[in-house]
XYZ file of C-alpha atoms in Angstrom:
324
model
C -4.457 -40.979 26.342
C -3.009 -41.712 29.784
C -2.273 -45.185 30.853
C -5.099 -45.077 33.379
C -7.558 -43.974 30.816
C -6.634 -46.578 28.037
C -9.087 -49.375 27.558
C -7.924 -52.762 26.979
C -8.349 -52.346 23.350
C -5.958 -49.512 23.025
C -3.228 -51.565 24.948
C -4.053 -54.588 22.687
C -3.627 -52.161 19.711
C -0.079 -51.189 21.178
C 0.822 -54.774 20.574
C -0.167 -54.729 16.705
C 1.096 -51.368 15.952
C 3.715 -53.154 13.471
C 1.215 -55.768 12.286
C -0.288 -55.545 8.674
C -3.771 -53.699 8.594
C -5.528 -56.542 7.123
C -4.598 -59.026 9.834
C -5.307 -56.340 12.394
C -8.677 -55.467 11.286
C -9.592 -59.541 11.420
C -7.697 -59.996 15.008
C -10.058 -56.825 16.263
C -13.148 -58.346 14.808
C -12.391 -61.456 16.845
C -11.563 -59.766 19.862
C -15.024 -57.646 19.666
C -16.781 -61.351 19.901
C -14.571 -62.624 22.783
C -14.562 -59.171 25.064
C -17.486 -57.267 24.318
C -18.303 -54.020 25.810
C -15.095 -54.757 28.161
C -13.047 -53.133 25.495
C -14.426 -50.204 26.262
C -13.780 -50.466 29.832
C -10.267 -48.568 31.358
C -7.741 -51.805 31.677
C -6.186 -50.018 34.710
C -9.583 -50.192 36.210
C -10.529 -53.451 35.250
C -7.125 -54.429 36.669
C -7.709 -52.867 40.119
C -11.180 -54.145 40.425
C -9.756 -57.577 39.793
C -7.116 -57.308 42.382
C -10.072 -57.087 44.863
C -11.553 -59.875 44.285
C -9.264 -61.887 46.680
C -10.687 -59.086 49.692
C -13.772 -59.208 51.946
C -17.246 -58.805 50.752
C -17.480 -55.383 51.834
C -14.188 -54.668 49.908
C -15.945 -56.275 46.797
C -19.015 -54.245 47.126
C -16.844 -51.176 47.578
C -14.992 -51.918 44.248
C -18.137 -52.503 42.559
C -19.723 -49.493 43.431
C -16.576 -47.419 42.612
C -16.707 -48.887 39.108
C -20.183 -47.968 38.572
C -19.312 -44.272 39.513
C -16.546 -44.254 36.924
C -19.223 -45.729 34.386
C -21.563 -43.358 35.514
C -19.352 -40.178 35.336
C -17.598 -40.822 32.381
C -20.077 -42.524 29.998
C -23.588 -43.030 31.290
C -25.033 -42.488 27.643
C -22.206 -44.822 26.251
C -24.302 -48.139 25.417
C -21.386 -50.309 25.258
C -19.852 -49.083 28.174
C -23.011 -49.416 30.250
C -23.016 -53.188 29.117
C -19.907 -53.883 30.112
C -20.593 -52.324 33.230
C -23.215 -54.613 33.924
C -20.856 -57.485 33.111
C -18.205 -56.573 35.661
C -20.107 -55.572 38.696
C -20.110 -58.955 40.282
C -16.799 -60.267 41.319
C -17.201 -63.531 39.196
C -17.803 -61.521 36.091
C -14.994 -59.260 37.015
C -12.738 -62.454 36.957
C -14.632 -63.897 33.895
C -13.525 -60.305 31.686
C -9.831 -60.017 33.035
C -9.123 -63.246 32.245
C -10.473 -62.914 28.621
C -8.491 -59.410 28.697
C -5.042 -61.280 29.749
C -5.628 -63.759 26.999
C -6.531 -61.412 24.217
C -3.169 -59.623 25.368
C -1.451 -62.616 24.840
C -3.385 -63.846 21.607
C -2.108 -60.040 20.407
C 1.686 -60.773 21.264
C 1.670 -63.883 19.673
C 0.133 -62.495 16.357
C 2.695 -59.590 16.462
C 5.597 -62.356 16.637
C 4.091 -64.502 13.555
C 3.309 -61.259 11.243
C 6.972 -60.162 12.298
C 8.126 -63.992 11.492
C 6.462 -64.045 8.531
C 4.848 -67.126 9.152
C 0.760 -65.841 9.185
C -1.421 -67.456 6.289
C -2.544 -65.309 3.770
C -6.295 -66.104 4.480
C -6.381 -64.911 8.088
C -9.895 -65.203 9.288
C -12.066 -64.947 12.282
C -13.280 -68.134 13.904
C -16.772 -69.150 13.409
C -19.248 -68.518 16.258
C -19.298 -72.428 17.215
C -15.715 -72.037 17.709
C -15.493 -69.184 19.348
C -18.385 -70.086 21.775
C -16.233 -72.811 23.118
C -13.189 -70.664 23.128
C -15.074 -67.826 25.492
C -15.831 -70.511 27.936
C -12.481 -71.675 28.431
C -10.866 -68.234 28.096
C -13.209 -66.917 30.732
C -11.987 -69.470 33.003
C -8.206 -69.215 32.245
C -6.965 -67.632 35.680
C -3.539 -68.852 35.244
C -0.607 -67.224 33.287
C 0.010 -70.782 31.504
C -3.617 -71.096 30.606
C -3.551 -67.723 29.763
C -0.754 -67.846 27.230
C -2.029 -71.316 25.990
C -5.565 -69.873 24.916
C -3.905 -66.608 23.645
C -1.805 -68.981 21.506
C -4.656 -71.092 20.239
C -6.617 -67.927 19.207
C -3.672 -66.293 17.362
C -3.103 -69.554 15.816
C -6.907 -70.256 14.486
C -6.808 -66.557 13.279
C -4.028 -66.717 11.271
C -3.839 -70.196 10.449
C -7.714 -71.202 9.960
C -8.652 -74.593 11.070
C -5.397 -75.209 13.303
C -7.424 -76.132 16.231
C -10.026 -78.147 16.454
C -13.085 -77.649 18.996
C -12.243 -80.510 20.936
C -8.837 -79.306 21.296
C -10.296 -76.416 23.219
C -12.152 -78.808 25.454
C -9.020 -80.971 26.124
C -6.859 -77.751 26.875
C -9.521 -76.129 29.259
C -9.404 -79.946 31.376
C -5.951 -79.883 30.990
C -4.743 -80.994 34.936
C -0.965 -80.411 35.779
C -0.455 -83.826 35.960
C -1.413 -84.667 32.387
C 0.260 -81.846 30.991
C 3.620 -82.809 32.552
C 3.251 -86.633 31.023
C 2.323 -84.890 27.418
C 5.049 -82.323 27.825
C 7.548 -85.385 28.210
C 5.788 -87.301 25.359
C 5.952 -84.211 23.177
C 9.927 -83.890 23.815
C 10.356 -87.288 22.297
C 8.310 -86.671 19.123
C 9.919 -87.495 15.857
C 7.124 -86.306 13.770
C 3.402 -87.265 14.252
C 4.220 -89.876 16.961
C 7.072 -91.421 19.196
C 9.336 -94.127 18.901
C 8.160 -97.645 20.347
C 10.876 -98.304 22.978
C 10.960 -100.381 25.961
C 10.169 -97.074 27.745
C 6.800 -97.389 26.624
C 6.146 -101.199 27.247
C 6.609 -101.095 30.671
C 6.435 -99.184 34.598
C 6.423 -95.497 34.664
C 6.225 -95.040 30.900
C 3.536 -97.848 30.285
C 1.213 -96.063 33.130
C 2.199 -92.344 31.583
C 0.953 -93.869 27.856
C -2.256 -95.011 29.552
C -3.339 -91.603 31.254
C -2.209 -89.921 28.052
C -4.806 -92.579 26.276
C -7.369 -91.318 28.675
C -6.725 -87.687 28.113
C -7.201 -88.471 23.825
C -3.847 -87.650 23.241
C -1.579 -90.632 22.314
C -3.187 -93.674 20.291
C -4.536 -96.634 22.136
C -1.867 -99.032 20.344
C 1.112 -98.851 18.733
C 1.338 -98.655 14.943
C 3.797 -100.311 12.123
C 5.592 -98.228 9.214
C 5.532 -100.525 6.496
C 7.877 -100.288 3.331
C 6.435 -99.361 0.162
C 7.229 -101.616 -3.016
C 10.660 -101.631 -3.848
C 11.828 -99.197 -6.326
C 15.493 -98.510 -7.050
C 16.267 -95.124 -6.979
C 20.103 -95.090 -6.451
C 21.597 -97.888 -8.366
C 20.204 -100.966 -6.832
C 19.100 -99.304 -3.806
C 15.695 -98.107 -2.453
C 14.915 -95.214 -0.533
C 12.513 -95.480 2.433
C 11.376 -92.527 4.599
C 9.627 -93.987 7.911
C 9.824 -90.558 9.892
C 9.487 -87.145 9.120
C 8.693 -83.829 10.738
C 8.246 -80.312 9.012
C 11.832 -80.266 6.953
C 13.647 -83.012 8.724
C 13.664 -86.752 7.846
C 15.207 -90.134 8.245
C 15.914 -91.856 4.850
C 16.849 -95.265 4.871
C 18.868 -96.571 1.339
C 17.867 -100.353 1.251
C 18.258 -103.563 -1.301
C 15.768 -105.741 -2.142
C 14.857 -107.801 0.729
C 14.756 -105.477 3.069
C 12.464 -106.371 5.763
C 11.896 -102.832 6.676
C 9.386 -101.748 9.037
C 9.090 -98.872 12.299
C 6.926 -99.013 15.318
C 5.638 -96.068 16.655
C 2.666 -94.529 19.041
C 0.839 -91.763 17.142
C -0.034 -88.715 18.625
C -3.930 -88.271 18.160
C -5.191 -84.670 16.318
C -6.082 -83.198 19.871
C -2.392 -84.417 20.754
C -0.661 -82.726 17.665
C -2.475 -79.227 18.029
C -1.732 -79.162 21.382
C 1.732 -80.231 20.667
C 1.829 -77.145 18.296
C 1.719 -74.354 20.982
C 4.672 -76.069 23.092
C 8.519 -75.913 22.402
C 9.457 -77.951 19.566
C 11.132 -81.455 20.123
C 14.674 -81.576 19.251
C 13.770 -83.355 16.137
C 17.201 -84.195 15.119
C 18.187 -86.017 18.121
C 14.933 -88.219 18.315
C 15.087 -89.242 14.880
C 18.692 -90.199 14.921
C 18.160 -92.173 18.039
C 15.057 -93.752 16.638
C 17.072 -94.797 13.410
C 19.430 -96.588 14.785
C 16.780 -98.915 16.322
C 15.535 -99.664 12.679
C 16.661 -103.253 11.164
C 19.895 -103.336 9.085
C 19.666 -106.280 7.318
C 20.331 -105.453 3.701
C 20.395 -101.750 4.778
C 23.566 -99.994 2.803
C 23.077 -96.478 4.657
C 20.413 -94.814 7.075
C 20.530 -90.886 6.713
C 19.243 -87.970 8.674
C 18.044 -85.134 6.029
C 17.785 -81.444 6.693
C 15.971 -79.783 3.372
C 18.952 -77.414 1.902
C 21.625 -79.395 3.618
C 23.959 -82.397 3.108
C 22.663 -85.233 5.049
C 23.944 -86.608 7.616
C 25.289 -90.237 8.015
C 23.546 -92.209 11.324
C 24.484 -95.614 10.202
C 26.615 -97.411 7.402
C 26.784 -100.868 6.721
C 29.996 -102.186 7.535
C 32.740 -102.617 4.327
C 33.317 -106.268 3.757
C 37.067 -107.447 4.626
C 38.770 -107.943 1.255
């Protein structure tokens, strides 16, 4: 099969060549719902026709007629191809189909990446109908490469990690304008795991207004939260250990004496915020946690440590040694 003859499905399958067969089958089953009969139309032809959307009305008509002839000459008896032709003859339909194909290609790339990294769940499964209905509405309107990549990541994540993205997150991504996206990227870059340290930045000026906008977008909580100490229980001699913040395999541990007035104030990401954040580059948790840890109360604290699983802890702060 030449490049000009490859269907959208064939091109996507190329990206999945190294993916385990059970995951391939699950992914293709999901694509059959997303793309429908368009999986049988030559991908090069769809790309050629999509280019003509920006041309004049006459040019659009010529392109539509050309596609109709291609379909009639090659597969007039193939119901899937005829169904796809009906979907793509109108310019708006062409745009939607090509957008969904681009999303599907991105999703295939992300599925292949996760499979290669060994991070896919054993229970990969196609999303349910309600979820796919909402996803399709967003994917067909994803005209920019940024949105196509986001929706591709979402579909791959939902298939490989069922339940990873809620319907509310799909709606939020569809409505995400550039300004709110920029606000959220800045907030997410400061994450210490589930939230951001409630510093002076968030209490006034541009930082405060950014927080308000992210509240309206449903991405950050509308008030700060205090994480309090558990009941005192010595674990290292006379010291108790408190873990105020953690993310993945990283955490801050505070070793303290009884009577430590510890608490940590933060702004939590909403579920939608956490799910969208999972699509972005990981924050520098080490730097963010260490900076936040330095603002914790120090009274009756022996040591504050940064921990990564399997590694020796780093000392963030330690109580001064008393003068003899």
